[in-house]
PDB file of C-alpha atoms in Angstrom:
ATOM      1  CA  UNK A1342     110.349 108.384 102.897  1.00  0.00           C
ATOM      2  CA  UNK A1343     112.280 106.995  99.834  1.00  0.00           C
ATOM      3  CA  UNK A1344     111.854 108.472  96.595  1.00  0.00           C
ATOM      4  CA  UNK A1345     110.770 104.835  95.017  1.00  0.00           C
ATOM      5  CA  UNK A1346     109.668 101.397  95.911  1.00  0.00           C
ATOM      6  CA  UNK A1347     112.531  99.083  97.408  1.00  0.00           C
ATOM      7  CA  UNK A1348     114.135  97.032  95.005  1.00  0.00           C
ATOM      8  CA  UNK A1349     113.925  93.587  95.204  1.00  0.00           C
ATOM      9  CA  UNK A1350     117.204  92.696  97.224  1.00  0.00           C
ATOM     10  CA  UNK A1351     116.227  91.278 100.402  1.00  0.00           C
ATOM     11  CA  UNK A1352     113.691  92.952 102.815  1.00  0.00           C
ATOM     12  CA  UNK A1353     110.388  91.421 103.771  1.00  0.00           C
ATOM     13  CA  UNK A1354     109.558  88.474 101.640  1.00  0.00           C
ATOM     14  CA  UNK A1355     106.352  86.213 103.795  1.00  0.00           C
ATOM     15  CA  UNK A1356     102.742  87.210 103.915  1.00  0.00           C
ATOM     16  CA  UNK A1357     101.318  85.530 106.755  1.00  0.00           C
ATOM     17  CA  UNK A1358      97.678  83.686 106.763  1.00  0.00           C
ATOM     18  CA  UNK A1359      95.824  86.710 108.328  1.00  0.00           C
ATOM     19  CA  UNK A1360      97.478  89.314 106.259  1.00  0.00           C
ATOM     20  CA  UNK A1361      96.073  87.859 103.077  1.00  0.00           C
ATOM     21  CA  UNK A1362      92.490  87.530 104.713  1.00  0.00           C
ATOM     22  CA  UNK A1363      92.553  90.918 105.476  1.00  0.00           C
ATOM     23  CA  UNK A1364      93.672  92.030 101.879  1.00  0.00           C
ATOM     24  CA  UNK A1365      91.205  89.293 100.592  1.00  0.00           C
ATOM     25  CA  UNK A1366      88.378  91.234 102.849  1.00  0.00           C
ATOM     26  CA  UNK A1367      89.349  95.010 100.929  1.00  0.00           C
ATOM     27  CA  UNK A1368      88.908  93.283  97.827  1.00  0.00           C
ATOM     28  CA  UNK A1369      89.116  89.472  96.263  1.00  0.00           C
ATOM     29  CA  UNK A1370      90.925  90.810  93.634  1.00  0.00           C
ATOM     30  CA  UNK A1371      93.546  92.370  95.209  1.00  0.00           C
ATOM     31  CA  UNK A1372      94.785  88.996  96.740  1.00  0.00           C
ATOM     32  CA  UNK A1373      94.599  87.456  93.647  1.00  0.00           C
ATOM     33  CA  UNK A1374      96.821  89.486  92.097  1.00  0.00           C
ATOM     34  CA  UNK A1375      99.561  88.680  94.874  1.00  0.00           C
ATOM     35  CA  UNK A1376      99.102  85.384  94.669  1.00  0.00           C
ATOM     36  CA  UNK A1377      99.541  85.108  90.905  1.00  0.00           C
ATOM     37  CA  UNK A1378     103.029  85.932  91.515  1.00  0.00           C
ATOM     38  CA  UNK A1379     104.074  84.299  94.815  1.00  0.00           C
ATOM     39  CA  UNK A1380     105.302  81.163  95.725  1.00  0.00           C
ATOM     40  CA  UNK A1381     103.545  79.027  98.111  1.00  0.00           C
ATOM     41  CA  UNK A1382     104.635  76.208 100.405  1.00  0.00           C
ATOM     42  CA  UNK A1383     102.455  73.589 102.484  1.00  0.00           C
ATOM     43  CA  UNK A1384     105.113  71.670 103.742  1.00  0.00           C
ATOM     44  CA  UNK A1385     108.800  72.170 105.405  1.00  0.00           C
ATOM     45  CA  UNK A1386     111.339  69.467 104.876  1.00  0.00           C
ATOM     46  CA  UNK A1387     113.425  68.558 108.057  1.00  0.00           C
ATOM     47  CA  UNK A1388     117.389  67.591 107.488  1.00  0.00           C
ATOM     48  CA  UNK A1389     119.270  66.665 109.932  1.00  0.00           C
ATOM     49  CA  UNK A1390     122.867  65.587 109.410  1.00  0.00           C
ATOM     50  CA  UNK A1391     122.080  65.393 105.645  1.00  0.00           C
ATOM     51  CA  UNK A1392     118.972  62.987 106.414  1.00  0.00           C
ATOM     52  CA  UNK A1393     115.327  63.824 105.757  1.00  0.00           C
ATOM     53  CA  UNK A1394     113.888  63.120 108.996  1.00  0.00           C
ATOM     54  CA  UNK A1395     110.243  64.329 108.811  1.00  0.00           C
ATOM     55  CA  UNK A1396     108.281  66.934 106.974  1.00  0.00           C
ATOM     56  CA  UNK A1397     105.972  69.191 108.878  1.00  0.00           C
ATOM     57  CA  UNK A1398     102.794  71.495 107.692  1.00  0.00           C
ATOM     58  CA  UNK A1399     103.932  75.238 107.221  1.00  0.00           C
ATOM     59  CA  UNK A1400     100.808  76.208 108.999  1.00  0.00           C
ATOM     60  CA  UNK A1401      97.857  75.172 110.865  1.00  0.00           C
ATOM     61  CA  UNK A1402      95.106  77.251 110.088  1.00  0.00           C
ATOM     62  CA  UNK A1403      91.356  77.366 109.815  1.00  0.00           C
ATOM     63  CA  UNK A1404      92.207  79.798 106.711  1.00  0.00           C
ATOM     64  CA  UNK A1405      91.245  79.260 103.279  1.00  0.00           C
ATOM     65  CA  UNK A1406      95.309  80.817 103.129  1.00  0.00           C
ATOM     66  CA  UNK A1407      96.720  78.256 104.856  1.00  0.00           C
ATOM     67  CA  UNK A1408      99.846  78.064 103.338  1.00  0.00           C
ATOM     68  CA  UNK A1409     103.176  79.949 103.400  1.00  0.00           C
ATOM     69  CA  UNK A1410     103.277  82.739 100.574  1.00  0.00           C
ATOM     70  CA  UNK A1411     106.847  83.778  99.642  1.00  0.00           C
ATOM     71  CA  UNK A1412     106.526  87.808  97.539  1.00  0.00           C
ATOM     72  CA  UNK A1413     109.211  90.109  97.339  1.00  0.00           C
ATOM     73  CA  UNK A1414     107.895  93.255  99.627  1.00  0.00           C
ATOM     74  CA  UNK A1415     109.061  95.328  96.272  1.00  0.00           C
ATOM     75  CA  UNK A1416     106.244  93.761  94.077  1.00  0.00           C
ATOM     76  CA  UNK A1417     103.871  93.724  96.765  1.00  0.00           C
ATOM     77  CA  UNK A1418     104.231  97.433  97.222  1.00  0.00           C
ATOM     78  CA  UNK A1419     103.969  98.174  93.528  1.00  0.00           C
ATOM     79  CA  UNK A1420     100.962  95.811  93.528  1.00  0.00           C
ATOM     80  CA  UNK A1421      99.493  98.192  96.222  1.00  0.00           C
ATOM     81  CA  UNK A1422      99.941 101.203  94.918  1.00  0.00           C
ATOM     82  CA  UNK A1423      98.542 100.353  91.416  1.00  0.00           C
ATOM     83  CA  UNK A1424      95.448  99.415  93.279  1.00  0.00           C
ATOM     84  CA  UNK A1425      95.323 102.608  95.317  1.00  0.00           C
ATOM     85  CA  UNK A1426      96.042 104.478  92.112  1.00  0.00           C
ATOM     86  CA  UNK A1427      93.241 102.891  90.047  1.00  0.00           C
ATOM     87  CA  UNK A1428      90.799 104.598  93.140  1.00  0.00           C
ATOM     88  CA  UNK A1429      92.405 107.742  92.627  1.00  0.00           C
ATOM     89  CA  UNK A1430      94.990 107.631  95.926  1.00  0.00           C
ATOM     90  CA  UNK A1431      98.370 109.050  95.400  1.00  0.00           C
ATOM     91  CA  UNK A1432     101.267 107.604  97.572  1.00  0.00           C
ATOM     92  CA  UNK A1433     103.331 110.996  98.384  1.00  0.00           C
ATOM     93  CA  UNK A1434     107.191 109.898  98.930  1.00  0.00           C
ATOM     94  CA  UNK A1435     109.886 111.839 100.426  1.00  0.00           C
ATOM     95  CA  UNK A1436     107.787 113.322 103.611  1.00  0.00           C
ATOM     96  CA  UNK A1437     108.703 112.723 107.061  1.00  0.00           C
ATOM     97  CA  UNK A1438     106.502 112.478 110.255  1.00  0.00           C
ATOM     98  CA  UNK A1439     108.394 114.932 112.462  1.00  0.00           C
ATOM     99  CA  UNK A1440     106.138 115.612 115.309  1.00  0.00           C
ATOM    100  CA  UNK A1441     101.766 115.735 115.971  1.00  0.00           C
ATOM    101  CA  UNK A1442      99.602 117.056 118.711  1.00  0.00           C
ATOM    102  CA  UNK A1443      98.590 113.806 121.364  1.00  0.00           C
ATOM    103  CA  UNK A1444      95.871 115.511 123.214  1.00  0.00           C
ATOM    104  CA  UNK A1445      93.244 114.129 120.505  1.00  0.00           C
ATOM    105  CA  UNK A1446      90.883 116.634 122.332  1.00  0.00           C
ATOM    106  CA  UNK A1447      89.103 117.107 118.262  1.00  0.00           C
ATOM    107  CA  UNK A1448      88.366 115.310 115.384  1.00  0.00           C
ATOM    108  CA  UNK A1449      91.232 114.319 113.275  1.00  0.00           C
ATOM    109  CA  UNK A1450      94.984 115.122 114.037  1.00  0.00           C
ATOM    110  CA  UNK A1451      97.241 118.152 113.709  1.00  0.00           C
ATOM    111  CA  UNK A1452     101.048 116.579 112.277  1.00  0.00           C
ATOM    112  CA  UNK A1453     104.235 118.301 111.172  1.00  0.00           C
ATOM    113  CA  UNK A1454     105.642 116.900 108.597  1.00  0.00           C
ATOM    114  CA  UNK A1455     108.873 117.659 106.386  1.00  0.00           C
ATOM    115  CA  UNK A1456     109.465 117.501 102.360  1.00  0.00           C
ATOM    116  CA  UNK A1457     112.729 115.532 102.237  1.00  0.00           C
ATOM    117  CA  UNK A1458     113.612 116.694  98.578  1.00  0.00           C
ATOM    118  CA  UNK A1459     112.660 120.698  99.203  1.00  0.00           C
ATOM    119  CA  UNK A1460     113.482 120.758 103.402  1.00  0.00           C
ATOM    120  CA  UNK A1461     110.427 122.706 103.577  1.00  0.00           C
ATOM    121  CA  UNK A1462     108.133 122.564 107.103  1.00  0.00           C
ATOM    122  CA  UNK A1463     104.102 122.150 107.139  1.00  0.00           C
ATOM    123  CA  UNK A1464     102.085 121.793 109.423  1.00  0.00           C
ATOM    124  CA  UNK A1465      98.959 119.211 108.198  1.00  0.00           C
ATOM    125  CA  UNK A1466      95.019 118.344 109.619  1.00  0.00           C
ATOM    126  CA  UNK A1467      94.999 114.529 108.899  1.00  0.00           C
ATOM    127  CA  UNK A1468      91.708 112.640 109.930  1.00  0.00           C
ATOM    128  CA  UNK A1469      94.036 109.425 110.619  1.00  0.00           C
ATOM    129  CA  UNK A1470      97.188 108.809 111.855  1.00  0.00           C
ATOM    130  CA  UNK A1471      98.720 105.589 111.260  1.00  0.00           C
ATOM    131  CA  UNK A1472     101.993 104.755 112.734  1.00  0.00           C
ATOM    132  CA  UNK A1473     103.622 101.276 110.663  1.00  0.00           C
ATOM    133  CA  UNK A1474     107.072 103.047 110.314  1.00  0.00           C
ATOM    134  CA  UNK A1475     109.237  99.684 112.352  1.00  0.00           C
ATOM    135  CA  UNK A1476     110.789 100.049 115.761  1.00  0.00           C
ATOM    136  CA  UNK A1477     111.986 103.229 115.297  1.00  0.00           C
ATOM    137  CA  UNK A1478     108.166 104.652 114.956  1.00  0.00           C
ATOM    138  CA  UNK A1479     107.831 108.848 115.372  1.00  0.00           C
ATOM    139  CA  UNK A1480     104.043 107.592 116.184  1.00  0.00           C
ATOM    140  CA  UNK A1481     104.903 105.134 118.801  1.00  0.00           C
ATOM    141  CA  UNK A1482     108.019 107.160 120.795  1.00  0.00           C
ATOM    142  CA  UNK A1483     105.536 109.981 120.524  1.00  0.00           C
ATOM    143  CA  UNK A1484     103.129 108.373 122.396  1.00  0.00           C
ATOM    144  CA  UNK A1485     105.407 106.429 124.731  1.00  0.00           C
ATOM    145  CA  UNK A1486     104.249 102.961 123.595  1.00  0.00           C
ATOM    146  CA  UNK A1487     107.610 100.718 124.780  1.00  0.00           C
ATOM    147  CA  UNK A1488     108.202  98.309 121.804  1.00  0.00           C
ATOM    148  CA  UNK A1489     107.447  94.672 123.028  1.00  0.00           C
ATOM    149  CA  UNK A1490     109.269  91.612 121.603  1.00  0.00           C
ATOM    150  CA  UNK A1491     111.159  88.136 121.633  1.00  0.00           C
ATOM    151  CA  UNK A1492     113.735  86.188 120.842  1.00  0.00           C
ATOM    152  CA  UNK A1493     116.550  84.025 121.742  1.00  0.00           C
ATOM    153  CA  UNK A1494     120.547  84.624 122.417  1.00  0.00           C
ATOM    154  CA  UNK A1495     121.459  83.814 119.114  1.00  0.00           C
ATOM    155  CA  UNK A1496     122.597  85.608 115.887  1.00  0.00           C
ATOM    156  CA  UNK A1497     121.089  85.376 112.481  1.00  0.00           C
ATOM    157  CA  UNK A1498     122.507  86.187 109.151  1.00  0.00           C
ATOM    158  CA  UNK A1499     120.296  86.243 106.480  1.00  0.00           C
ATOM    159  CA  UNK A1500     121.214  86.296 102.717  1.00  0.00           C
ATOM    160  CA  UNK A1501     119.545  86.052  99.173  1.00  0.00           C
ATOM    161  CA  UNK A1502     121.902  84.836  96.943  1.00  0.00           C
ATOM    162  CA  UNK A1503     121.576  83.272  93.724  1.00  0.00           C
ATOM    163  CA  UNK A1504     123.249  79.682  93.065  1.00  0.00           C
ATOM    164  CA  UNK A1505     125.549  77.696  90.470  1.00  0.00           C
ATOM    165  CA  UNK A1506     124.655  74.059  91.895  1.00  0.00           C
ATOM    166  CA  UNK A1507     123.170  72.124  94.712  1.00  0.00           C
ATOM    167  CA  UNK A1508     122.317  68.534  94.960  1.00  0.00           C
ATOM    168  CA  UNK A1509     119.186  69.276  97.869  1.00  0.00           C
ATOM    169  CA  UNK A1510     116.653  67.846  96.750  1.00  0.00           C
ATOM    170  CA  UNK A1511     113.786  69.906  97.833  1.00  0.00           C
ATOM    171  CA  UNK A1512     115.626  73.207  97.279  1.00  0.00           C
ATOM    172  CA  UNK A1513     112.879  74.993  95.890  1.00  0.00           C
ATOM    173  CA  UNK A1514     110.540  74.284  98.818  1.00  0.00           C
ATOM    174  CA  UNK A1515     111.168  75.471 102.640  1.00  0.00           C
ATOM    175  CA  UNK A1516     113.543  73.481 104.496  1.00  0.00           C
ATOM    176  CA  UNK A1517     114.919  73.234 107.985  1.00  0.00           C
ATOM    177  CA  UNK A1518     118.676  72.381 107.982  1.00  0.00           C
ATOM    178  CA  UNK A1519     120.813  71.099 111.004  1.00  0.00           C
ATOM    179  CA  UNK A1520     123.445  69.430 111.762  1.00  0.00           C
ATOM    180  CA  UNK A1521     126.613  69.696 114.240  1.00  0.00           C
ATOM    181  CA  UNK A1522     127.960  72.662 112.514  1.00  0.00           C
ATOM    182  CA  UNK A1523     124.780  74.739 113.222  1.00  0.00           C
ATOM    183  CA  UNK A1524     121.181  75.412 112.041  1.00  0.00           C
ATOM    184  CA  UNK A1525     119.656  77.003 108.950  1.00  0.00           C
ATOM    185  CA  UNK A1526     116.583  77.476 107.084  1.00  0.00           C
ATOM    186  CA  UNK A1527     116.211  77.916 103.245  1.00  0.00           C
ATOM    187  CA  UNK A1528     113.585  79.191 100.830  1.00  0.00           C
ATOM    188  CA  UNK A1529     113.066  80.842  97.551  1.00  0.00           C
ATOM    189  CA  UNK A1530     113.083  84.056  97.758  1.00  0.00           C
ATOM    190  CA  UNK A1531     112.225  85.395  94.582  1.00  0.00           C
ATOM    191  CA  UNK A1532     112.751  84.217  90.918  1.00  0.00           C
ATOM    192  CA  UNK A1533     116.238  83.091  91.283  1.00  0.00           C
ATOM    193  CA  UNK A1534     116.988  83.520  94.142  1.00  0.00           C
ATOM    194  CA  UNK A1535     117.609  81.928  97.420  1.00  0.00           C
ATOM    195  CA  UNK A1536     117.012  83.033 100.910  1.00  0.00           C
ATOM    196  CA  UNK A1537     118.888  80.812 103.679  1.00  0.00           C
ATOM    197  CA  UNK A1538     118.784  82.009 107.524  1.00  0.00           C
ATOM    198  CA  UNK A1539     121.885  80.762 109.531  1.00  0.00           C
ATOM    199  CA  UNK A1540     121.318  81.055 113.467  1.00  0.00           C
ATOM    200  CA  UNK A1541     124.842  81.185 115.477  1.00  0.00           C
ATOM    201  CA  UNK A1542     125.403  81.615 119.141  1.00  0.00           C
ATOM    202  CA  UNK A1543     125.796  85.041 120.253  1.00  0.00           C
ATOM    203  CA  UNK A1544     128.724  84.519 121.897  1.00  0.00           C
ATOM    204  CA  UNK A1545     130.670  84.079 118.445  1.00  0.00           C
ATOM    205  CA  UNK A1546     132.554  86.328 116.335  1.00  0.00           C
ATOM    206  CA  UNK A1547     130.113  88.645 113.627  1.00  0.00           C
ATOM    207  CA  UNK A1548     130.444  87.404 110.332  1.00  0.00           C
ATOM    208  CA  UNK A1549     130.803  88.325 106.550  1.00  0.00           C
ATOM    209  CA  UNK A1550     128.837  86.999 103.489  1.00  0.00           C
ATOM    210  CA  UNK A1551     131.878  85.084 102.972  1.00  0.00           C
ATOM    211  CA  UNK A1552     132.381  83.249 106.141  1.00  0.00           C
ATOM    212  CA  UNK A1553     127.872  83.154 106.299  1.00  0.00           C
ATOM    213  CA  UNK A1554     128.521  80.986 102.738  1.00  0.00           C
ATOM    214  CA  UNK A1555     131.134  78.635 104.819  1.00  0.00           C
ATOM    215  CA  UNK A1556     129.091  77.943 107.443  1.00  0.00           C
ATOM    216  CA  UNK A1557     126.207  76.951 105.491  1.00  0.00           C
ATOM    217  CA  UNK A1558     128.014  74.420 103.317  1.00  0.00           C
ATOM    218  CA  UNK A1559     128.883  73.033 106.616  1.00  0.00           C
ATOM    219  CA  UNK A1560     125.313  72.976 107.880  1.00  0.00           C
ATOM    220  CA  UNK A1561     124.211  71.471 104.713  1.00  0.00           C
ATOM    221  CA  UNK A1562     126.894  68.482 104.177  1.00  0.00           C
ATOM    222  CA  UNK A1563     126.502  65.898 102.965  1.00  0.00           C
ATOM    223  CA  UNK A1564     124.496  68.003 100.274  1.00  0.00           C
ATOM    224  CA  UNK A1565     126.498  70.396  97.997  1.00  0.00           C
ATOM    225  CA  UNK A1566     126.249  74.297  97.763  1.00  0.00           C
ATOM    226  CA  UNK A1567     127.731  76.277  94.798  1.00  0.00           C
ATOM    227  CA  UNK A1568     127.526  79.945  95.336  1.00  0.00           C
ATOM    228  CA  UNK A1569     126.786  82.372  92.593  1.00  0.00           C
ATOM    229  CA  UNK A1570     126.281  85.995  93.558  1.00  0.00           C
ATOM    230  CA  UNK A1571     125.425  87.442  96.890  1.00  0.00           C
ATOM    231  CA  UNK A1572     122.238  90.272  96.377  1.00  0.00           C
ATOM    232  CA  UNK A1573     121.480  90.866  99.943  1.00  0.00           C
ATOM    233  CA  UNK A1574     122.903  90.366 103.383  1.00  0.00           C
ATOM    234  CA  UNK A1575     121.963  91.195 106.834  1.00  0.00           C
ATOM    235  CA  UNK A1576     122.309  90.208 110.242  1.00  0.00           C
ATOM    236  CA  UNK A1577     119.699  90.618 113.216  1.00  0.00           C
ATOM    237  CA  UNK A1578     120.038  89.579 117.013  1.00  0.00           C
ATOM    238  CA  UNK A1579     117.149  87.070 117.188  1.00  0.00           C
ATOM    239  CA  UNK A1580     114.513  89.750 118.680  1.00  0.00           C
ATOM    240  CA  UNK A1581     111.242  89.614 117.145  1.00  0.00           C
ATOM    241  CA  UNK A1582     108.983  92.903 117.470  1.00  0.00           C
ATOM    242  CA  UNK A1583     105.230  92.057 118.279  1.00  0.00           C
ATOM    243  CA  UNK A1584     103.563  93.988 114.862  1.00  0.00           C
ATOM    244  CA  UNK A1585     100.526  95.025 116.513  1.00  0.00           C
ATOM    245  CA  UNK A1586     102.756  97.095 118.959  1.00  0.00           C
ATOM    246  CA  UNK A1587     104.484  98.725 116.404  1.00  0.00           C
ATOM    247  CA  UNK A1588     101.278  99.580 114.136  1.00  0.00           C
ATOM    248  CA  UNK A1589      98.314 100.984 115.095  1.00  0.00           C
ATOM    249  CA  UNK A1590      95.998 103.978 114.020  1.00  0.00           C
ATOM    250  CA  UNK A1591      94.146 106.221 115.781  1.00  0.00           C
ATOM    251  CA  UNK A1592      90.875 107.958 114.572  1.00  0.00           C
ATOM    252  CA  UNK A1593      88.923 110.775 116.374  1.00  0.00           C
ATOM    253  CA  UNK A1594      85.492 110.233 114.433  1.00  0.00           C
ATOM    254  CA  UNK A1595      82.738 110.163 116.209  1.00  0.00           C
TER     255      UNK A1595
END
């Protein structure tokens, strides 16, 4: 529904093992072209109380991807819809889903969708539907699908920031932080910049990007932390939505 691609502050940032099989099975090329500018990890690095205890395998897989892949969900997108473009697909922006017929008694689907920029009403015959619009799916509500997940009674804050100076040693790889003052995890998130994950108990007061940044040179001491600029901030309640739940796709071809 925007009228561009995201920018590169924050959002989605991993592509799991399966995801880039899948894109690898549409077309070798196309995962190529992700991976050319993505970061990869094998390995997590395990601190606790400023000691290197143990590093661990990102994943276990039987996949020729088995490896962590860090991309910015802004240059996958654009990477996507240069390949759709080349094959003559055009990515309309700006409509919204507003309502579609469920009885699926014919071929295709009957939708009504909206132009954000004109306001303008249309009703469309699509052959698919495919509902991948998050937890607050028109698709999935629709069809009274409940929205499965799990999680934990914690908060998490989550920040990309970029960074003056740190003395952690394996900064630029995926790490697992703990110590007394809490737990964290860090990665690169794009060129530049950091992403670092701090998980709090529920039952404490919300926090800013300023008190987030305190914490974490807590969690991270002995090692030190120089802050540079704050991009991207968020917090989230621990819940994890199961994906297939939320996406799916329907298709009336016989």
């Amino acid at each position: 529904q925007s009228t561009s691609i995201v920018n590169n502050d924050g959002r989605a940032t991993t592509l799991n093992t399966r995801t880039l099989e899948h894109i690898h099975s549409i077309d070798p090329t196309l995962a190529q072209r992700i991976l050319r500018v993505s970061r990869t990890y094998t390995d997590v690095h395990y601190y606790v109380d400023g000691a290197l205890v143990r590093t661990g395998v990102a994943f276990r897989s039987d996949s020729q991807f088995a490896f962590a892949t860090q991309c910015p969900q802004a240059i996958v997108q654009g990477i996507f819809i240069d390949y759709l473009a080349s094959r003559g697909v055009h990515v309309e922006r700006q409509i919204r889903l507003v309502d579609f017929e469920d009885s699926f008694e014919s071929d295709g689907v009957s939708a009504m969708v909206e132009n954000l920029s004109t306001g303008k009403m249309s009703a469309v015959e699509v052959a698919y539907l495919v509902g991948a619009d998050g937890p607050k799916s028109v698709t999935r509500m629709k069809l009274g699908i409940p929205l499965k997940g799990f999680g934990t009674p914690n908060l998490w804050f989550m920040m990309d920031v970029s960074i003056i100076h740190t003395n952690l040693p394996t900064i630029e790889y995926r790490n697992h932080v703990e110590n007394k003052h809490g737990v964290m995890f860090t990665l690169v998130s794009s060129d530049n910049l950091y992403r670092f994950c701090l998980r709090t108990n529920a039952e404490e007061d919300d926090f800013g990007p300023e008190e987030v940044m305190a914490r974490i040179k807590l969690v991270l001491r002995p090692f030190e932390l120089e802050f540079d600029k704050v991009y991207w901030f968020t917090r989230y309640d621990g819940t994890w939505t199961v994906a297939s739940v939320s996406a799916f796709c329907f298709s009336r071809h016989r």
